[in-house]
Amino acid sequence: MSESDDRRARILIVDDALANVGILMSALEPEFDVQFATSGSEALFLLEDAAQPDLILLDVLMPDMDGFEVCRRIKAEERTRRIPVIFLTAKDSEHDETFGLSLGAVDYITKPFPMAIVKARLRNHIKLVMQERRLQQEIAEHKAAREQLQVAGLVFNASSEGMLLVNAANRIVAVNPAFVALTGYGPEDVVGKDPKLLHSGRHDAVFYQTMWQALHTTGTWQGEIWNKRKNGEEYAEQLTINTIYDDSGEVHLRVALFADITEKKESEALIEFQARYDTLTQLPNRQLFAERLEQASEQARCDGSRVALLYIDLDHFKEVNDTLGHHQGDALLVQVAHRIRRCVGESGTVARLGGDEFTVIVPSFAGMAEIEHLARSIIDGLGEPFQLAEHFAHVSASVGITVYPDDATGTDGLLRNADQAMYAAKRAGRNGYQAFNPDMQRAMSTRVRLSHALREAVQAGQIRLHYQPIVELASGRIRKAEALLRWNHPEFGEVSPATFIPIAEDSGCIHGLGDWVFEQVARQAVYWRSRFGADFQVSINVSPLQFQSSGTDFGRWLGRMRELGLDGSALAIEITETLLMDTDAAIAEKLEAFRSAGIQIALDDFGTGYSSLAYLKDFKIDYLKIDRAFLHDMTPKSKSFLLSEAIVTMAHRLGLKVIAEGVETREQQTLLARIGCDYFQGRLFSMPLPENGFEGLLAPASFEAECS
């Protein structure tokens, strides 16, 4: 029982005669806690809700339910059947007494009550109740102890965690099966020996001194430790040691419980590596790079030295991915990492920031000549061919250089400066290096401001379209027009498309800008066709980014054309060879959707890129546009003339028309006519004009006058 044995015994009196109840309560209350009920039903109710009594005095004769029935019900319930019942009756009947005892009563007292005898008999019965209760408690405690020992034995033997017991002399007295499985040592190998036979040698004396100090002061220790199996293999374990003391407070046993966490530690090490290193090249990643740069800067701050940061970006790496696949692109990056490390040696840290971008941190260098020599060495090393399976790939590198503390003192500033210097190297023709200077920062600041301004330019009415005539050489008539964007900003003035189109591409504005251009051109084409002929065509320049999977929704363009009643032949789409180099099947599908709608495709700047004939074979192209670079020095015997003639001849054999761009002189026009070029555009005929100025050229009288 959970209740204390020194409490006063509880007695429940059940009698319908309040006089009898009063007599009994007066006699018993000084010695016992007494409750009473005046009916059998009330008594049963009290037994359900109240604290159980230790003994019940029960009258036999009661009106609603006699004492025999109450006793029978009490003994029928598991929770009340052990409560002793003593009958009270004025009827002295041997039969009734026998019957009452047969129902489970322990005694039978007849009225009137001889109180001294009643109290003596109650004391005896209460004493018996308490003795039985103590006996039951001892039996339960003994059983629980035996079960605990059995459970402890089962746990010891069945636990998946290793356990060993050592005595006060620090000698092993027992090990469980899991210990054997985890360490390879059997009981015969370790019982009676010091646990230090498990030591791996990884921990020094201070580690074990700290452990023993905790055990001596608190009796427990918990932590990670490296031990050694019987076969010599080292393993990590999560170890908990607890101390069992004897009655005198001396150490009786120490219990060590451990689990093998080697795989967990290896996983944690892998996660840590992946968090700080690039899994492809095994170089430090952006996070570790930032830490190393901060450490190098702090050291330089202390000793007055300088730190150089080189930002390396591969030129034309995308072409390797597009032509040979990303697997070979990854293989090339691994080789790039190896070559850069070979150039840098032990003097600096090489990191991969992501993609084809690498950095080099060079602390405590002698002078800029050393850094420039390193940059050139890296560029030359990466310029050598890369063997990828049976293929050879060629890339180059553009390198930006910045110096701590000359250019910046913070990690972000240094990285930003190096990035700007790298882009300056790309703009200078790639395959070279540039050192940061403040002009680059100003240029970047202007670029950022232009990027913000461009987002509002259309709604602010700053963006407009000009149209440049495309003239048929044979007839001198304007057959087409190329739509060209112009931006007049209130602060920056006229911003060149060569400046703001790349900004639009980098910022993502190109998609909204492209949609706006299409809407204006489509409406203009409807109007001009209604006035100047149903065969008039306007071409739109489309960025490769607009063709990406997350780019412009060309389906909406085609739907808008249907709404306007505009035939597909009214428009042409100008693309560059860069787009055709992309192996994404979605690009070919989008080009085919334009073709199916009747929209023609023009390949811009032909002859300045890769000019692969495979593109002309694999994609349905309608026009080739010869770049203005071929016309600059064109004479009857120049290479430009011969190449242009070859392009025209090839195009015509393939069923394509040719448009020459940038025609500025009569001689260029004459030579183009001689080789059979179909169309031309340029200053010779007209600069790009707003739509009202362009319409003046479309008047019938103007068609041939300008070229005559």
Short mmCIF file of C-alpha atoms in Angstrom, two decimals, residues 78-259:
data_model
loop_
_atom_site.label_atom_id
_atom_site.label_comp_id
_atom_site.label_asym_id
_atom_site.label_seq_id
_atom_site.Cartn_x
_atom_site.Cartn_y
_atom_site.Cartn_z
CA GLU A 78 -12.44 -6.55 -6.44
CA ARG A 79 -11.58 -3.16 -4.97
CA THR A 80 -13.58 -3.73 -1.73
CA ARG A 81 -13.50 -7.46 -1.19
CA ARG A 82 -10.47 -7.32 1.16
CA ILE A 83 -12.10 -4.85 3.58
CA PRO A 84 -13.00 -6.70 6.83
CA VAL A 85 -16.75 -6.61 7.66
CA ILE A 86 -18.13 -7.04 11.22
CA PHE A 87 -21.89 -7.52 11.51
CA LEU A 88 -23.88 -5.65 14.19
CA THR A 89 -27.26 -7.14 15.16
CA ALA A 90 -29.76 -7.29 18.00
CA LYS A 91 -30.84 -10.73 16.87
CA ASP A 92 -28.77 -13.47 18.43
CA SER A 93 -29.20 -16.26 15.92
CA GLU A 94 -26.66 -18.96 15.27
CA HIS A 95 -28.05 -19.35 11.78
CA ASP A 96 -27.66 -15.65 10.97
CA GLU A 97 -24.16 -15.58 12.41
CA THR A 98 -23.16 -18.60 10.35
CA PHE A 99 -24.69 -17.08 7.23
CA GLY A 100 -22.95 -13.76 7.79
CA LEU A 101 -19.58 -15.40 8.27
CA SER A 102 -20.14 -17.44 5.12
CA LEU A 103 -20.60 -14.20 3.19
CA GLY A 104 -17.07 -13.13 4.20
CA ALA A 105 -17.62 -11.30 7.49
CA VAL A 106 -14.81 -11.61 10.02
CA ASP A 107 -16.91 -11.19 13.19
CA TYR A 108 -20.43 -10.91 14.58
CA ILE A 109 -21.29 -8.48 17.44
CA THR A 110 -24.71 -8.44 19.07
CA LYS A 111 -26.42 -5.46 20.59
CA PRO A 112 -26.33 -3.88 23.09
CA PHE A 113 -22.64 -3.14 22.51
CA PRO A 114 -20.21 -3.89 25.30
CA MET A 115 -17.84 -1.07 24.25
CA ALA A 116 -14.72 -2.34 25.88
CA ILE A 117 -15.11 -5.68 24.08
CA VAL A 118 -16.07 -3.98 20.82
CA LYS A 119 -13.00 -1.75 20.91
CA ALA A 120 -10.72 -4.66 21.79
CA ARG A 121 -12.06 -6.77 18.96
CA LEU A 122 -11.75 -3.83 16.55
CA ARG A 123 -8.14 -3.30 17.59
CA ASN A 124 -7.35 -6.95 16.93
CA HIS A 125 -9.00 -6.89 13.53
CA ILE A 126 -7.29 -3.60 12.60
CA LYS A 127 -3.96 -5.07 13.70
CA LEU A 128 -4.56 -8.08 11.48
CA VAL A 129 -5.47 -5.77 8.58
CA MET A 130 -2.28 -3.77 9.02
CA GLN A 131 -0.15 -6.91 9.31
CA GLU A 132 -1.69 -8.32 6.15
CA ARG A 133 -1.16 -5.03 4.40
CA ARG A 134 2.52 -4.93 5.38
CA LEU A 135 2.92 -8.51 4.31
CA GLN A 136 1.34 -7.77 0.93
CA GLN A 137 3.59 -4.76 0.52
CA GLU A 138 6.71 -6.77 1.33
CA ILE A 139 5.63 -9.47 -1.10
CA ALA A 140 5.04 -6.84 -3.79
CA GLU A 141 8.40 -5.19 -3.11
CA HIS A 142 10.19 -8.52 -3.20
CA LYS A 143 8.47 -9.41 -6.45
CA ALA A 144 9.31 -6.01 -7.94
CA ALA A 145 12.94 -6.36 -6.88
CA ARG A 146 13.11 -9.83 -8.41
CA GLU A 147 11.52 -8.51 -11.61
CA GLN A 148 13.95 -5.58 -11.66
CA LEU A 149 16.86 -7.97 -11.38
CA GLN A 150 15.42 -10.08 -14.17
CA VAL A 151 14.84 -6.99 -16.32
CA ALA A 152 18.35 -5.72 -15.57
CA GLY A 153 19.75 -9.07 -16.61
CA LEU A 154 17.70 -9.05 -19.78
CA VAL A 155 18.75 -5.48 -20.56
CA PHE A 156 22.39 -6.28 -19.89
CA ASN A 157 22.32 -9.27 -22.21
CA ALA A 158 19.91 -7.99 -24.86
CA SER A 159 21.09 -4.37 -25.11
CA SER A 160 22.43 -3.32 -28.49
CA GLU A 161 24.83 -1.00 -26.67
CA GLY A 162 28.02 -2.31 -25.20
CA MET A 163 28.21 -2.56 -21.40
CA LEU A 164 31.02 -3.38 -19.03
CA LEU A 165 31.21 -3.38 -15.26
CA VAL A 166 34.41 -2.50 -13.43
CA ASN A 167 35.07 -2.78 -9.69
CA ALA A 168 36.55 -0.24 -7.32
CA ALA A 169 40.05 -1.36 -8.36
CA ASN A 170 39.17 -0.49 -12.00
CA ARG A 171 39.16 -4.09 -13.14
CA ILE A 172 36.55 -5.43 -15.54
CA VAL A 173 34.17 -7.86 -13.85
CA ALA A 174 31.57 -8.41 -16.60
CA VAL A 175 30.79 -7.50 -20.22
CA ASN A 176 27.61 -8.03 -22.20
CA PRO A 177 27.22 -9.69 -25.63
CA ALA A 178 27.01 -6.30 -27.36
CA PHE A 179 30.45 -5.42 -25.94
CA VAL A 180 31.81 -8.62 -27.47
CA ALA A 181 30.19 -7.84 -30.84
CA LEU A 182 31.40 -4.23 -30.90
CA THR A 183 34.97 -4.71 -29.69
CA GLY A 184 35.78 -8.28 -30.69
CA TYR A 185 36.95 -8.99 -27.14
CA GLY A 186 35.33 -11.93 -25.32
CA PRO A 187 34.87 -12.11 -21.53
CA GLU A 188 37.92 -14.32 -21.30
CA ASP A 189 40.01 -11.53 -22.93
CA VAL A 190 39.00 -8.71 -20.63
CA VAL A 191 37.60 -9.88 -17.26
CA GLY A 192 40.07 -8.96 -14.52
CA LYS A 193 41.91 -6.47 -16.73
CA ASP A 194 42.13 -2.69 -16.82
CA PRO A 195 39.82 -1.08 -19.44
CA LYS A 196 42.81 0.83 -20.82
CA LEU A 197 43.48 -2.18 -23.05
CA LEU A 198 40.80 -0.58 -25.29
CA HIS A 199 42.69 2.73 -25.65
CA SER A 200 43.36 3.85 -29.22
CA GLY A 201 46.16 6.27 -28.39
CA ARG A 202 44.26 9.22 -29.87
CA HIS A 203 43.68 10.90 -26.51
CA ASP A 204 46.36 12.42 -24.32
CA ALA A 205 46.82 12.11 -20.56
CA VAL A 206 44.87 15.33 -19.92
CA PHE A 207 41.77 13.79 -21.53
CA TYR A 208 41.79 10.83 -19.11
CA GLN A 209 42.68 13.00 -16.12
CA THR A 210 39.60 15.13 -16.83
CA MET A 211 37.46 11.98 -17.10
CA TRP A 212 38.67 10.59 -13.76
CA GLN A 213 38.25 13.92 -12.05
CA ALA A 214 34.57 13.96 -13.10
CA LEU A 215 34.10 10.36 -11.91
CA HIS A 216 35.66 11.10 -8.52
CA THR A 217 33.64 14.26 -7.94
CA THR A 218 30.26 13.49 -9.55
CA GLY A 219 30.32 9.74 -10.10
CA THR A 220 29.50 10.12 -13.77
CA TRP A 221 31.14 11.02 -17.09
CA GLN A 222 29.73 11.27 -20.59
CA GLY A 223 31.39 12.05 -23.90
CA GLU A 224 32.84 10.80 -27.18
CA ILE A 225 35.97 8.71 -27.19
CA TRP A 226 38.03 6.78 -29.73
CA ASN A 227 38.91 3.21 -28.74
CA LYS A 228 40.41 0.22 -30.51
CA ARG A 229 38.87 -3.15 -31.33
CA LYS A 230 40.67 -6.43 -30.83
CA ASN A 231 41.63 -6.45 -34.53
CA GLY A 232 43.33 -3.06 -34.15
CA GLU A 233 40.61 -1.09 -35.91
CA GLU A 234 39.86 2.25 -34.27
CA TYR A 235 36.26 3.24 -33.69
CA ALA A 236 34.35 6.13 -32.13
CA GLU A 237 31.94 5.55 -29.29
CA GLN A 238 29.47 7.60 -27.28
CA LEU A 239 30.38 6.58 -23.72
CA THR A 240 28.49 7.06 -20.46
CA ILE A 241 30.00 5.95 -17.12
CA ASN A 242 27.95 5.85 -13.91
CA THR A 243 29.06 4.83 -10.40
CA ILE A 244 27.21 2.50 -8.00
CA TYR A 245 28.09 3.06 -4.33
CA ASP A 246 27.73 0.61 -1.42
CA ASP A 247 25.95 1.40 1.86
CA SER A 248 29.09 2.99 3.26
CA GLY A 249 29.36 5.37 0.30
CA GLU A 250 32.36 3.63 -1.22
CA VAL A 251 32.59 2.72 -4.92
CA HIS A 252 31.03 -0.67 -5.53
CA LEU A 253 30.88 -0.78 -9.33
CA ARG A 254 31.23 1.51 -12.29
CA VAL A 255 28.91 0.82 -15.24
CA ALA A 256 30.10 1.87 -18.69
CA LEU A 257 27.52 2.03 -21.49
CA PHE A 258 28.65 2.82 -25.03
CA ALA A 259 27.42 2.87 -28.63
#
